[in-house]
Amino acid sequence: MTDQGKFARFLISLSAVIVAGCALTVTIKVMNTDTEAFYPPRLLDQEAVERQAAVTARGPKNPSRDGVECPAAMEAKEGNEFNCKVWIDYNQKTVTVKVIDDQGRLSMQAS
């Protein structure tokens, strides 16, 4: 009977070591997980950006989004820059949009 008791204690000890190793492996995997995958990037409202680009290029009397093309997915990340195209009659103006902060404040310049 003592051989069976020794074997049972050995088996219990071995299984405890294996469980501890698995727990350590899972902990390391979780700690190395990229959290950006859980939080998708914040995007700017395309319609609002297009309206603001229209006002910048055409003036406040014509805020229509007709003839305005901006990128589809504009990330609200400080320092990002992109261009919108604004048609005024048969002429095209480029509005350079710069994201000032991650709250979505923008700076626009028409050229």
mmCIF file with all atom_site columns, C-alpha atoms in Angstrom:
data_model
loop_
_atom_site.group_PDB
_atom_site.id
_atom_site.type_symbol
_atom_site.label_atom_id
_atom_site.label_alt_id
_atom_site.label_comp_id
_atom_site.label_asym_id
_atom_site.label_entity_id
_atom_site.label_seq_id
_atom_site.pdbx_PDB_ins_code
_atom_site.Cartn_x
_atom_site.Cartn_y
_atom_site.Cartn_z
_atom_site.occupancy
_atom_site.B_iso_or_equiv
_atom_site.pdbx_formal_charge
_atom_site.auth_seq_id
_atom_site.auth_comp_id
_atom_site.auth_asym_id
_atom_site.auth_atom_id
_atom_site.pdbx_PDB_model_num
ATOM 1   C CA . MET A 1 1   ? 0.000   0.000  0.000   1.00 0.00 ? 1   MET A CA 1
ATOM 2   C CA . THR A 1 2   ? 2.839   2.396  0.640   1.00 0.00 ? 2   THR A CA 1
ATOM 3   C CA . ASP A 1 3   ? 4.012   2.183  -2.972  1.00 0.00 ? 3   ASP A CA 1
ATOM 4   C CA . GLN A 1 4   ? 0.548   3.231  -4.125  1.00 0.00 ? 4   GLN A CA 1
ATOM 5   C CA . GLY A 1 5   ? 0.541   6.138  -1.651  1.00 0.00 ? 5   GLY A CA 1
ATOM 6   C CA . LYS A 1 6   ? 3.942   7.339  -2.867  1.00 0.00 ? 6   LYS A CA 1
ATOM 7   C CA . PHE A 1 7   ? 2.805   7.097  -6.459  1.00 0.00 ? 7   PHE A CA 1
ATOM 8   C CA . ALA A 1 8   ? -0.403  9.044  -5.700  1.00 0.00 ? 8   ALA A CA 1
ATOM 9   C CA . ARG A 1 9   ? 1.549   11.811 -3.948  1.00 0.00 ? 9   ARG A CA 1
ATOM 10  C CA . PHE A 1 10  ? 3.975   11.956 -6.873  1.00 0.00 ? 10  PHE A CA 1
ATOM 11  C CA . LEU A 1 11  ? 1.101   12.172 -9.335  1.00 0.00 ? 11  LEU A CA 1
ATOM 12  C CA . ILE A 1 12  ? -0.570  14.955 -7.337  1.00 0.00 ? 12  ILE A CA 1
ATOM 13  C CA . SER A 1 13  ? 2.705   16.882 -7.137  1.00 0.00 ? 13  SER A CA 1
ATOM 14  C CA . LEU A 1 14  ? 3.335   16.450 -10.863 1.00 0.00 ? 14  LEU A CA 1
ATOM 15  C CA . SER A 1 15  ? -0.177  17.643 -11.759 1.00 0.00 ? 15  SER A CA 1
ATOM 16  C CA . ALA A 1 16  ? 0.251   20.714 -9.501  1.00 0.00 ? 16  ALA A CA 1
ATOM 17  C CA . VAL A 1 17  ? 3.495   21.609 -11.328 1.00 0.00 ? 17  VAL A CA 1
ATOM 18  C CA . ILE A 1 18  ? 1.784   21.184 -14.719 1.00 0.00 ? 18  ILE A CA 1
ATOM 19  C CA . VAL A 1 19  ? -1.189  23.369 -13.665 1.00 0.00 ? 19  VAL A CA 1
ATOM 20  C CA . ALA A 1 20  ? 1.196   26.065 -12.368 1.00 0.00 ? 20  ALA A CA 1
ATOM 21  C CA . GLY A 1 21  ? 3.138   25.977 -15.666 1.00 0.00 ? 21  GLY A CA 1
ATOM 22  C CA . CYS A 1 22  ? -0.081  26.337 -17.672 1.00 0.00 ? 22  CYS A CA 1
ATOM 23  C CA . ALA A 1 23  ? -1.219  29.242 -15.501 1.00 0.00 ? 23  ALA A CA 1
ATOM 24  C CA . LEU A 1 24  ? 2.138   30.950 -16.005 1.00 0.00 ? 24  LEU A CA 1
ATOM 25  C CA . THR A 1 25  ? 1.934   30.448 -19.784 1.00 0.00 ? 25  THR A CA 1
ATOM 26  C CA . VAL A 1 26  ? -1.592  31.899 -19.952 1.00 0.00 ? 26  VAL A CA 1
ATOM 27  C CA . THR A 1 27  ? -0.556  34.880 -17.806 1.00 0.00 ? 27  THR A CA 1
ATOM 28  C CA . ILE A 1 28  ? 2.404   35.637 -20.091 1.00 0.00 ? 28  ILE A CA 1
ATOM 29  C CA . LYS A 1 29  ? 0.206   35.370 -23.198 1.00 0.00 ? 29  LYS A CA 1
ATOM 30  C CA . VAL A 1 30  ? -2.392  37.748 -21.735 1.00 0.00 ? 30  VAL A CA 1
ATOM 31  C CA . MET A 1 31  ? 0.227   40.273 -20.656 1.00 0.00 ? 31  MET A CA 1
ATOM 32  C CA . ASN A 1 32  ? 1.734   40.315 -24.173 1.00 0.00 ? 32  ASN A CA 1
ATOM 33  C CA . THR A 1 33  ? -1.621  40.828 -25.888 1.00 0.00 ? 33  THR A CA 1
ATOM 34  C CA . ASP A 1 34  ? -1.887  44.054 -27.867 1.00 0.00 ? 34  ASP A CA 1
ATOM 35  C CA . THR A 1 35  ? -4.708  46.095 -26.311 1.00 0.00 ? 35  THR A CA 1
ATOM 36  C CA . GLU A 1 36  ? -5.250  48.114 -29.513 1.00 0.00 ? 36  GLU A CA 1
ATOM 37  C CA . ALA A 1 37  ? -6.976  45.083 -30.973 1.00 0.00 ? 37  ALA A CA 1
ATOM 38  C CA . PHE A 1 38  ? -9.674  45.464 -28.317 1.00 0.00 ? 38  PHE A CA 1
ATOM 39  C CA . TYR A 1 39  ? -10.099 49.215 -28.890 1.00 0.00 ? 39  TYR A CA 1
ATOM 40  C CA . PRO A 1 40  ? -10.546 50.086 -32.558 1.00 0.00 ? 40  PRO A CA 1
ATOM 41  C CA . PRO A 1 41  ? -9.264  53.510 -33.648 1.00 0.00 ? 41  PRO A CA 1
ATOM 42  C CA . ARG A 1 42  ? -11.597 56.482 -33.272 1.00 0.00 ? 42  ARG A CA 1
ATOM 43  C CA . LEU A 1 43  ? -12.717 57.762 -36.664 1.00 0.00 ? 43  LEU A CA 1
ATOM 44  C CA . LEU A 1 44  ? -13.856 61.228 -37.653 1.00 0.00 ? 44  LEU A CA 1
ATOM 45  C CA . ASP A 1 45  ? -17.404 61.740 -38.895 1.00 0.00 ? 45  ASP A CA 1
ATOM 46  C CA . GLN A 1 46  ? -16.933 61.840 -42.675 1.00 0.00 ? 46  GLN A CA 1
ATOM 47  C CA . GLU A 1 47  ? -20.058 63.928 -43.314 1.00 0.00 ? 47  GLU A CA 1
ATOM 48  C CA . ALA A 1 48  ? -19.046 66.569 -40.767 1.00 0.00 ? 48  ALA A CA 1
ATOM 49  C CA . VAL A 1 49  ? -15.502 66.773 -42.164 1.00 0.00 ? 49  VAL A CA 1
ATOM 50  C CA . GLU A 1 50  ? -16.849 67.135 -45.709 1.00 0.00 ? 50  GLU A CA 1
ATOM 51  C CA . ARG A 1 51  ? -19.217 69.930 -44.609 1.00 0.00 ? 51  ARG A CA 1
ATOM 52  C CA . GLN A 1 52  ? -16.385 71.751 -42.853 1.00 0.00 ? 52  GLN A CA 1
ATOM 53  C CA . ALA A 1 53  ? -14.118 71.314 -45.902 1.00 0.00 ? 53  ALA A CA 1
ATOM 54  C CA . ALA A 1 54  ? -16.869 72.766 -48.122 1.00 0.00 ? 54  ALA A CA 1
ATOM 55  C CA . VAL A 1 55  ? -17.191 75.819 -45.857 1.00 0.00 ? 55  VAL A CA 1
ATOM 56  C CA . THR A 1 56  ? -13.394 76.246 -45.832 1.00 0.00 ? 56  THR A CA 1
ATOM 57  C CA . ALA A 1 57  ? -13.138 76.138 -49.628 1.00 0.00 ? 57  ALA A CA 1
ATOM 58  C CA . ARG A 1 58  ? -16.406 77.799 -50.681 1.00 0.00 ? 58  ARG A CA 1
ATOM 59  C CA . GLY A 1 59  ? -17.269 80.008 -47.740 1.00 0.00 ? 59  GLY A CA 1
ATOM 60  C CA . PRO A 1 60  ? -20.161 79.825 -45.275 1.00 0.00 ? 60  PRO A CA 1
ATOM 61  C CA . LYS A 1 61  ? -22.835 80.514 -47.909 1.00 0.00 ? 61  LYS A CA 1
ATOM 62  C CA . ASN A 1 62  ? -22.371 77.103 -49.565 1.00 0.00 ? 62  ASN A CA 1
ATOM 63  C CA . PRO A 1 63  ? -21.869 74.361 -46.941 1.00 0.00 ? 63  PRO A CA 1
ATOM 64  C CA . SER A 1 64  ? -23.244 71.621 -49.214 1.00 0.00 ? 64  SER A CA 1
ATOM 65  C CA . ARG A 1 65  ? -21.349 68.330 -49.327 1.00 0.00 ? 65  ARG A CA 1
ATOM 66  C CA . ASP A 1 66  ? -22.032 68.015 -53.055 1.00 0.00 ? 66  ASP A CA 1
ATOM 67  C CA . GLY A 1 67  ? -18.738 67.846 -54.922 1.00 0.00 ? 67  GLY A CA 1
ATOM 68  C CA . VAL A 1 68  ? -16.665 67.159 -51.800 1.00 0.00 ? 68  VAL A CA 1
ATOM 69  C CA . GLU A 1 69  ? -14.474 64.056 -51.547 1.00 0.00 ? 69  GLU A CA 1
ATOM 70  C CA . CYS A 1 70  ? -12.661 63.114 -48.336 1.00 0.00 ? 70  CYS A CA 1
ATOM 71  C CA . PRO A 1 71  ? -11.087 59.771 -47.346 1.00 0.00 ? 71  PRO A CA 1
ATOM 72  C CA . ALA A 1 72  ? -13.539 57.202 -46.011 1.00 0.00 ? 72  ALA A CA 1
ATOM 73  C CA . ALA A 1 73  ? -11.797 56.278 -42.743 1.00 0.00 ? 73  ALA A CA 1
ATOM 74  C CA . MET A 1 74  ? -10.096 59.262 -41.123 1.00 0.00 ? 74  MET A CA 1
ATOM 75  C CA . GLU A 1 75  ? -8.546  58.370 -37.780 1.00 0.00 ? 75  GLU A CA 1
ATOM 76  C CA . ALA A 1 76  ? -8.915  60.990 -35.027 1.00 0.00 ? 76  ALA A CA 1
ATOM 77  C CA . LYS A 1 77  ? -5.251  60.772 -34.063 1.00 0.00 ? 77  LYS A CA 1
ATOM 78  C CA . GLU A 1 78  ? -3.245  63.895 -33.275 1.00 0.00 ? 78  GLU A CA 1
ATOM 79  C CA . GLY A 1 79  ? -0.973  64.873 -36.161 1.00 0.00 ? 79  GLY A CA 1
ATOM 80  C CA . ASN A 1 80  ? -2.806  62.959 -38.907 1.00 0.00 ? 80  ASN A CA 1
ATOM 81  C CA . GLU A 1 81  ? -3.147  64.876 -42.172 1.00 0.00 ? 81  GLU A CA 1
ATOM 82  C CA . PHE A 1 82  ? -5.218  64.158 -45.240 1.00 0.00 ? 82  PHE A CA 1
ATOM 83  C CA . ASN A 1 83  ? -6.607  66.020 -48.236 1.00 0.00 ? 83  ASN A CA 1
ATOM 84  C CA . CYS A 1 84  ? -10.168 66.615 -49.341 1.00 0.00 ? 84  CYS A CA 1
ATOM 85  C CA . LYS A 1 85  ? -11.114 67.659 -52.861 1.00 0.00 ? 85  LYS A CA 1
ATOM 86  C CA . VAL A 1 86  ? -13.782 70.339 -53.190 1.00 0.00 ? 86  VAL A CA 1
ATOM 87  C CA . TRP A 1 87  ? -15.300 71.233 -56.538 1.00 0.00 ? 87  TRP A CA 1
ATOM 88  C CA . ILE A 1 88  ? -16.344 74.847 -57.029 1.00 0.00 ? 88  ILE A CA 1
ATOM 89  C CA . ASP A 1 89  ? -18.138 75.097 -60.369 1.00 0.00 ? 89  ASP A CA 1
ATOM 90  C CA . TYR A 1 90  ? -15.559 73.515 -62.714 1.00 0.00 ? 90  TYR A CA 1
ATOM 91  C CA . ASN A 1 91  ? -12.524 74.202 -60.535 1.00 0.00 ? 91  ASN A CA 1
ATOM 92  C CA . GLN A 1 92  ? -11.137 71.899 -57.912 1.00 0.00 ? 92  GLN A CA 1
ATOM 93  C CA . LYS A 1 93  ? -9.617  73.064 -54.624 1.00 0.00 ? 93  LYS A CA 1
ATOM 94  C CA . THR A 1 94  ? -7.670  70.926 -52.208 1.00 0.00 ? 94  THR A CA 1
ATOM 95  C CA . VAL A 1 95  ? -8.389  71.329 -48.514 1.00 0.00 ? 95  VAL A CA 1
ATOM 96  C CA . THR A 1 96  ? -5.620  70.049 -46.256 1.00 0.00 ? 96  THR A CA 1
ATOM 97  C CA . VAL A 1 97  ? -7.074  68.728 -43.003 1.00 0.00 ? 97  VAL A CA 1
ATOM 98  C CA . LYS A 1 98  ? -4.884  68.279 -39.930 1.00 0.00 ? 98  LYS A CA 1
ATOM 99  C CA . VAL A 1 99  ? -6.079  66.595 -36.736 1.00 0.00 ? 99  VAL A CA 1
ATOM 100 C CA . ILE A 1 100 ? -5.130  68.848 -33.808 1.00 0.00 ? 100 ILE A CA 1
ATOM 101 C CA . ASP A 1 101 ? -5.999  66.441 -30.990 1.00 0.00 ? 101 ASP A CA 1
ATOM 102 C CA . ASP A 1 102 ? -7.574  63.034 -30.390 1.00 0.00 ? 102 ASP A CA 1
ATOM 103 C CA . GLN A 1 103 ? -10.896 64.708 -29.534 1.00 0.00 ? 103 GLN A CA 1
ATOM 104 C CA . GLY A 1 104 ? -11.466 65.444 -33.223 1.00 0.00 ? 104 GLY A CA 1
ATOM 105 C CA . ARG A 1 105 ? -10.516 69.134 -33.404 1.00 0.00 ? 105 ARG A CA 1
ATOM 106 C CA . LEU A 1 106 ? -9.350  69.975 -36.907 1.00 0.00 ? 106 LEU A CA 1
ATOM 107 C CA . SER A 1 107 ? -7.353  72.601 -38.722 1.00 0.00 ? 107 SER A CA 1
ATOM 108 C CA . MET A 1 108 ? -8.234  73.173 -42.389 1.00 0.00 ? 108 MET A CA 1
ATOM 109 C CA . GLN A 1 109 ? -6.501  75.115 -45.135 1.00 0.00 ? 109 GLN A CA 1
ATOM 110 C CA . ALA A 1 110 ? -7.693  75.503 -48.712 1.00 0.00 ? 110 ALA A CA 1
ATOM 111 C CA . SER A 1 111 ? -5.264  75.753 -51.591 1.00 0.00 ? 111 SER A CA 1
#
